[in-house]
PDB file of C-alpha atoms in Angstrom:
ATOM      1  CA  VAL A   1      58.340  45.701  23.614  1.00  0.00           C
ATOM      2  CA  GLN A   2      54.914  47.180  24.304  1.00  0.00           C
ATOM      3  CA  LEU A   3      53.037  47.706  27.550  1.00  0.00           C
ATOM      4  CA  GLN A   4      49.262  47.741  27.897  1.00  0.00           C
ATOM      5  CA  ALA A   5      47.891  49.169  31.121  1.00  0.00           C
ATOM      6  CA  SER A   6      44.353  48.794  32.430  1.00  0.00           C
ATOM      7  CA  GLY A   7      42.282  49.049  35.582  1.00  0.00           C
ATOM      8  CA  GLY A   8      41.997  52.755  36.234  1.00  0.00           C
ATOM      9  CA  GLY A   9      38.746  54.476  37.039  1.00  0.00           C
ATOM     10  CA  LEU A  10      36.766  56.628  39.429  1.00  0.00           C
ATOM     11  CA  VAL A  11      36.564  55.584  43.064  1.00  0.00           C
ATOM     12  CA  GLN A  12      35.578  57.204  46.336  1.00  0.00           C
ATOM     13  CA  ALA A  13      38.158  57.966  48.969  1.00  0.00           C
ATOM     14  CA  GLY A  14      38.888  54.860  50.995  1.00  0.00           C
ATOM     15  CA  GLY A  15      38.122  52.590  48.075  1.00  0.00           C
ATOM     16  CA  SER A  16      40.317  50.208  46.102  1.00  0.00           C
ATOM     17  CA  LEU A  17      41.495  49.695  42.553  1.00  0.00           C
ATOM     18  CA  ARG A  18      43.781  47.171  40.894  1.00  0.00           C
ATOM     19  CA  LEU A  19      45.926  48.180  37.967  1.00  0.00           C
ATOM     20  CA  SER A  20      47.400  45.701  35.509  1.00  0.00           C
ATOM     21  CA  CYS A  21      50.117  46.134  32.902  1.00  0.00           C
ATOM     22  CA  ALA A  22      50.997  43.424  30.406  1.00  0.00           C
ATOM     23  CA  ALA A  23      54.187  43.400  28.365  1.00  0.00           C
ATOM     24  CA  SER A  24      54.394  41.901  24.896  1.00  0.00           C
ATOM     25  CA  GLY A  25      56.788  41.756  21.986  1.00  0.00           C
ATOM     26  CA  ASN A  26      60.459  40.855  21.737  1.00  0.00           C
ATOM     27  CA  ILE A  27      61.068  40.042  25.402  1.00  0.00           C
ATOM     28  CA  TYR A  28      63.983  37.998  26.667  1.00  0.00           C
ATOM     29  CA  SER A  29      63.897  39.321  30.199  1.00  0.00           C
ATOM     30  CA  ILE A  30      62.160  41.970  32.286  1.00  0.00           C
ATOM     31  CA  ASN A  31      64.516  43.096  35.018  1.00  0.00           C
ATOM     32  CA  ILE A  32      62.294  45.648  36.675  1.00  0.00           C
ATOM     33  CA  MET A  33      58.674  46.693  36.325  1.00  0.00           C
ATOM     34  CA  GLY A  34      57.154  49.687  37.972  1.00  0.00           C
ATOM     35  CA  TRP A  35      54.302  52.131  38.304  1.00  0.00           C
ATOM     36  CA  TYR A  36      54.631  55.889  38.124  1.00  0.00           C
ATOM     37  CA  ARG A  37      51.970  58.567  38.383  1.00  0.00           C
ATOM     38  CA  GLN A  38      51.562  62.130  37.290  1.00  0.00           C
ATOM     39  CA  ALA A  39      49.086  64.497  38.883  1.00  0.00           C
ATOM     40  CA  PRO A  40      47.953  67.659  37.085  1.00  0.00           C
ATOM     41  CA  GLY A  41      50.663  70.298  37.205  1.00  0.00           C
ATOM     42  CA  LYS A  42      53.166  67.950  38.833  1.00  0.00           C
ATOM     43  CA  GLU A  43      56.082  65.876  37.654  1.00  0.00           C
ATOM     44  CA  ARG A  44      55.856  62.146  37.129  1.00  0.00           C
ATOM     45  CA  GLU A  45      56.881  60.257  40.272  1.00  0.00           C
ATOM     46  CA  LEU A  46      57.654  56.685  41.182  1.00  0.00           C
ATOM     47  CA  VAL A  47      54.863  54.885  43.003  1.00  0.00           C
ATOM     48  CA  ALA A  48      56.379  51.404  43.277  1.00  0.00           C
ATOM     49  CA  ASP A  49      58.627  49.018  41.432  1.00  0.00           C
ATOM     50  CA  ILE A  50      59.594  45.363  41.624  1.00  0.00           C
ATOM     51  CA  THR A  51      62.659  43.520  40.404  1.00  0.00           C
ATOM     52  CA  SER A  52      62.852  40.116  38.761  1.00  0.00           C
ATOM     53  CA  GLY A  53      63.980  38.787  42.124  1.00  0.00           C
ATOM     54  CA  GLY A  54      60.872  40.109  43.827  1.00  0.00           C
ATOM     55  CA  SER A  55      62.414  43.052  45.664  1.00  0.00           C
ATOM     56  CA  THR A  56      59.984  45.938  45.990  1.00  0.00           C
ATOM     57  CA  ASN A  57      60.322  49.659  46.466  1.00  0.00           C
ATOM     58  CA  TYR A  58      57.504  52.059  47.390  1.00  0.00           C
ATOM     59  CA  ALA A  59      57.051  55.787  47.625  1.00  0.00           C
ATOM     60  CA  ASP A  60      56.598  56.815  51.255  1.00  0.00           C
ATOM     61  CA  SER A  61      53.148  58.187  50.465  1.00  0.00           C
ATOM     62  CA  VAL A  62      51.776  54.766  49.466  1.00  0.00           C
ATOM     63  CA  LYS A  63      53.534  52.438  51.879  1.00  0.00           C
ATOM     64  CA  GLY A  64      51.069  50.245  53.723  1.00  0.00           C
ATOM     65  CA  ARG A  65      48.289  50.999  51.236  1.00  0.00           C
ATOM     66  CA  PHE A  66      49.586  49.845  47.837  1.00  0.00           C
ATOM     67  CA  THR A  67      51.049  46.476  46.883  1.00  0.00           C
ATOM     68  CA  ILE A  68      53.000  45.766  43.717  1.00  0.00           C
ATOM     69  CA  SER A  69      53.342  42.235  42.352  1.00  0.00           C
ATOM     70  CA  ARG A  70      54.284  40.545  39.111  1.00  0.00           C
ATOM     71  CA  ASP A  71      53.439  37.370  37.222  1.00  0.00           C
ATOM     72  CA  ASP A  72      56.449  36.491  35.086  1.00  0.00           C
ATOM     73  CA  GLY A  73      54.529  33.779  33.265  1.00  0.00           C
ATOM     74  CA  LYS A  74      52.217  36.468  31.964  1.00  0.00           C
ATOM     75  CA  ASN A  75      54.802  39.272  31.778  1.00  0.00           C
ATOM     76  CA  THR A  76      52.391  41.312  33.847  1.00  0.00           C
ATOM     77  CA  VAL A  77      52.763  43.684  36.779  1.00  0.00           C
ATOM     78  CA  TYR A  78      49.929  44.591  39.137  1.00  0.00           C
ATOM     79  CA  LEU A  79      49.323  47.425  41.545  1.00  0.00           C
ATOM     80  CA  GLN A  80      46.732  46.803  44.247  1.00  0.00           C
ATOM     81  CA  MET A  81      45.677  50.155  45.663  1.00  0.00           C
ATOM     82  CA  ASN A  82      43.724  50.188  48.924  1.00  0.00           C
ATOM     83  CA  GLY A  83      42.718  53.090  51.121  1.00  0.00           C
ATOM     84  CA  LEU A  84      42.811  55.476  48.193  1.00  0.00           C
ATOM     85  CA  LYS A  85      43.106  59.170  48.938  1.00  0.00           C
ATOM     86  CA  PHE A  86      42.251  62.234  46.897  1.00  0.00           C
ATOM     87  CA  GLU A  87      45.963  62.920  46.457  1.00  0.00           C
ATOM     88  CA  ASP A  88      46.382  59.556  44.685  1.00  0.00           C
ATOM     89  CA  THR A  89      44.532  61.023  41.718  1.00  0.00           C
ATOM     90  CA  GLY A  90      46.536  61.109  38.509  1.00  0.00           C
ATOM     91  CA  VAL A  91      47.551  59.253  35.395  1.00  0.00           C
ATOM     92  CA  TYR A  92      49.335  56.027  36.248  1.00  0.00           C
ATOM     93  CA  TYR A  93      52.030  54.747  33.891  1.00  0.00           C
ATOM     94  CA  CYS A  94      53.742  51.393  33.929  1.00  0.00           C
ATOM     95  CA  LYS A  95      57.368  50.984  32.960  1.00  0.00           C
ATOM     96  CA  ALA A  96      59.521  47.988  32.134  1.00  0.00           C
ATOM     97  CA  GLU A  97      63.249  47.580  31.696  1.00  0.00           C
ATOM     98  CA  GLY A  98      65.011  44.499  30.438  1.00  0.00           C
ATOM     99  CA  ARG A  99      66.645  42.838  27.437  1.00  0.00           C
ATOM    100  CA  ASN A 100      65.206  41.562  24.166  1.00  0.00           C
ATOM    101  CA  SER A 101      66.231  38.432  22.270  1.00  0.00           C
ATOM    102  CA  ARG A 102      69.146  40.329  20.689  1.00  0.00           C
ATOM    103  CA  ALA A 103      70.402  41.161  24.185  1.00  0.00           C
ATOM    104  CA  ASP A 104      69.611  44.825  23.581  1.00  0.00           C
ATOM    105  CA  GLN A 105      68.437  46.746  26.614  1.00  0.00           C
ATOM    106  CA  TYR A 106      65.042  48.379  26.459  1.00  0.00           C
ATOM    107  CA  THR A 107      63.028  50.799  28.569  1.00  0.00           C
ATOM    108  CA  THR A 108      59.353  50.951  27.720  1.00  0.00           C
ATOM    109  CA  TRP A 109      56.399  52.953  29.029  1.00  0.00           C
ATOM    110  CA  GLY A 110      52.731  52.090  28.889  1.00  0.00           C
ATOM    111  CA  GLN A 111      50.077  54.504  27.656  1.00  0.00           C
ATOM    112  CA  GLY A 112      48.804  55.538  31.078  1.00  0.00           C
ATOM    113  CA  THR A 113      45.548  54.909  32.864  1.00  0.00           C
ATOM    114  CA  GLN A 114      43.558  57.541  34.755  1.00  0.00           C
ATOM    115  CA  VAL A 115      42.846  57.093  38.453  1.00  0.00           C
ATOM    116  CA  THR A 116      40.445  59.579  39.997  1.00  0.00           C
ATOM    117  CA  VAL A 117      39.663  59.549  43.703  1.00  0.00           C
ATOM    118  CA  SER A 118      36.697  61.617  44.831  1.00  0.00           C
ATOM    119  CA  SER A 119      36.835  63.094  48.308  1.00  0.00           C
TER     120      SER A 119
END
C-alpha cells in the first residue's frame, strides 16, 4: 500500500490550506487514516485521525481550526486547515492502517508535504 500526499505550500498566518492523501495498492480495508506533522527540531506528532466509522481525534492545538475527512470511494483522506498559525509550520505526513487482500495488517506512511506559515 502506498500513500501520496499533496497540498502543502506557503501561506500567510490566518490563511488556509487543504491537504490530500490518496492510498493505492493492495487495499482490502483502511481502518484509520491520519495526519502527523514534524517541525524542525521536534518529534513527529499527531495532528488528527479518522476511523472507518467516521470518528475523529484532534490534537488540542488544532481543534476548531482543522477538519479531517475521508472519501472511502477514493481511499483518500483530507485535512482542511483554517486559521493557520506560524507554529503549524512543518512537514505533514499521512498515515494509514488497515488490511490487504491477504488479511495482512499494514501501516503505511506518505512521503510528507511541507507546510510553511509566514507570520
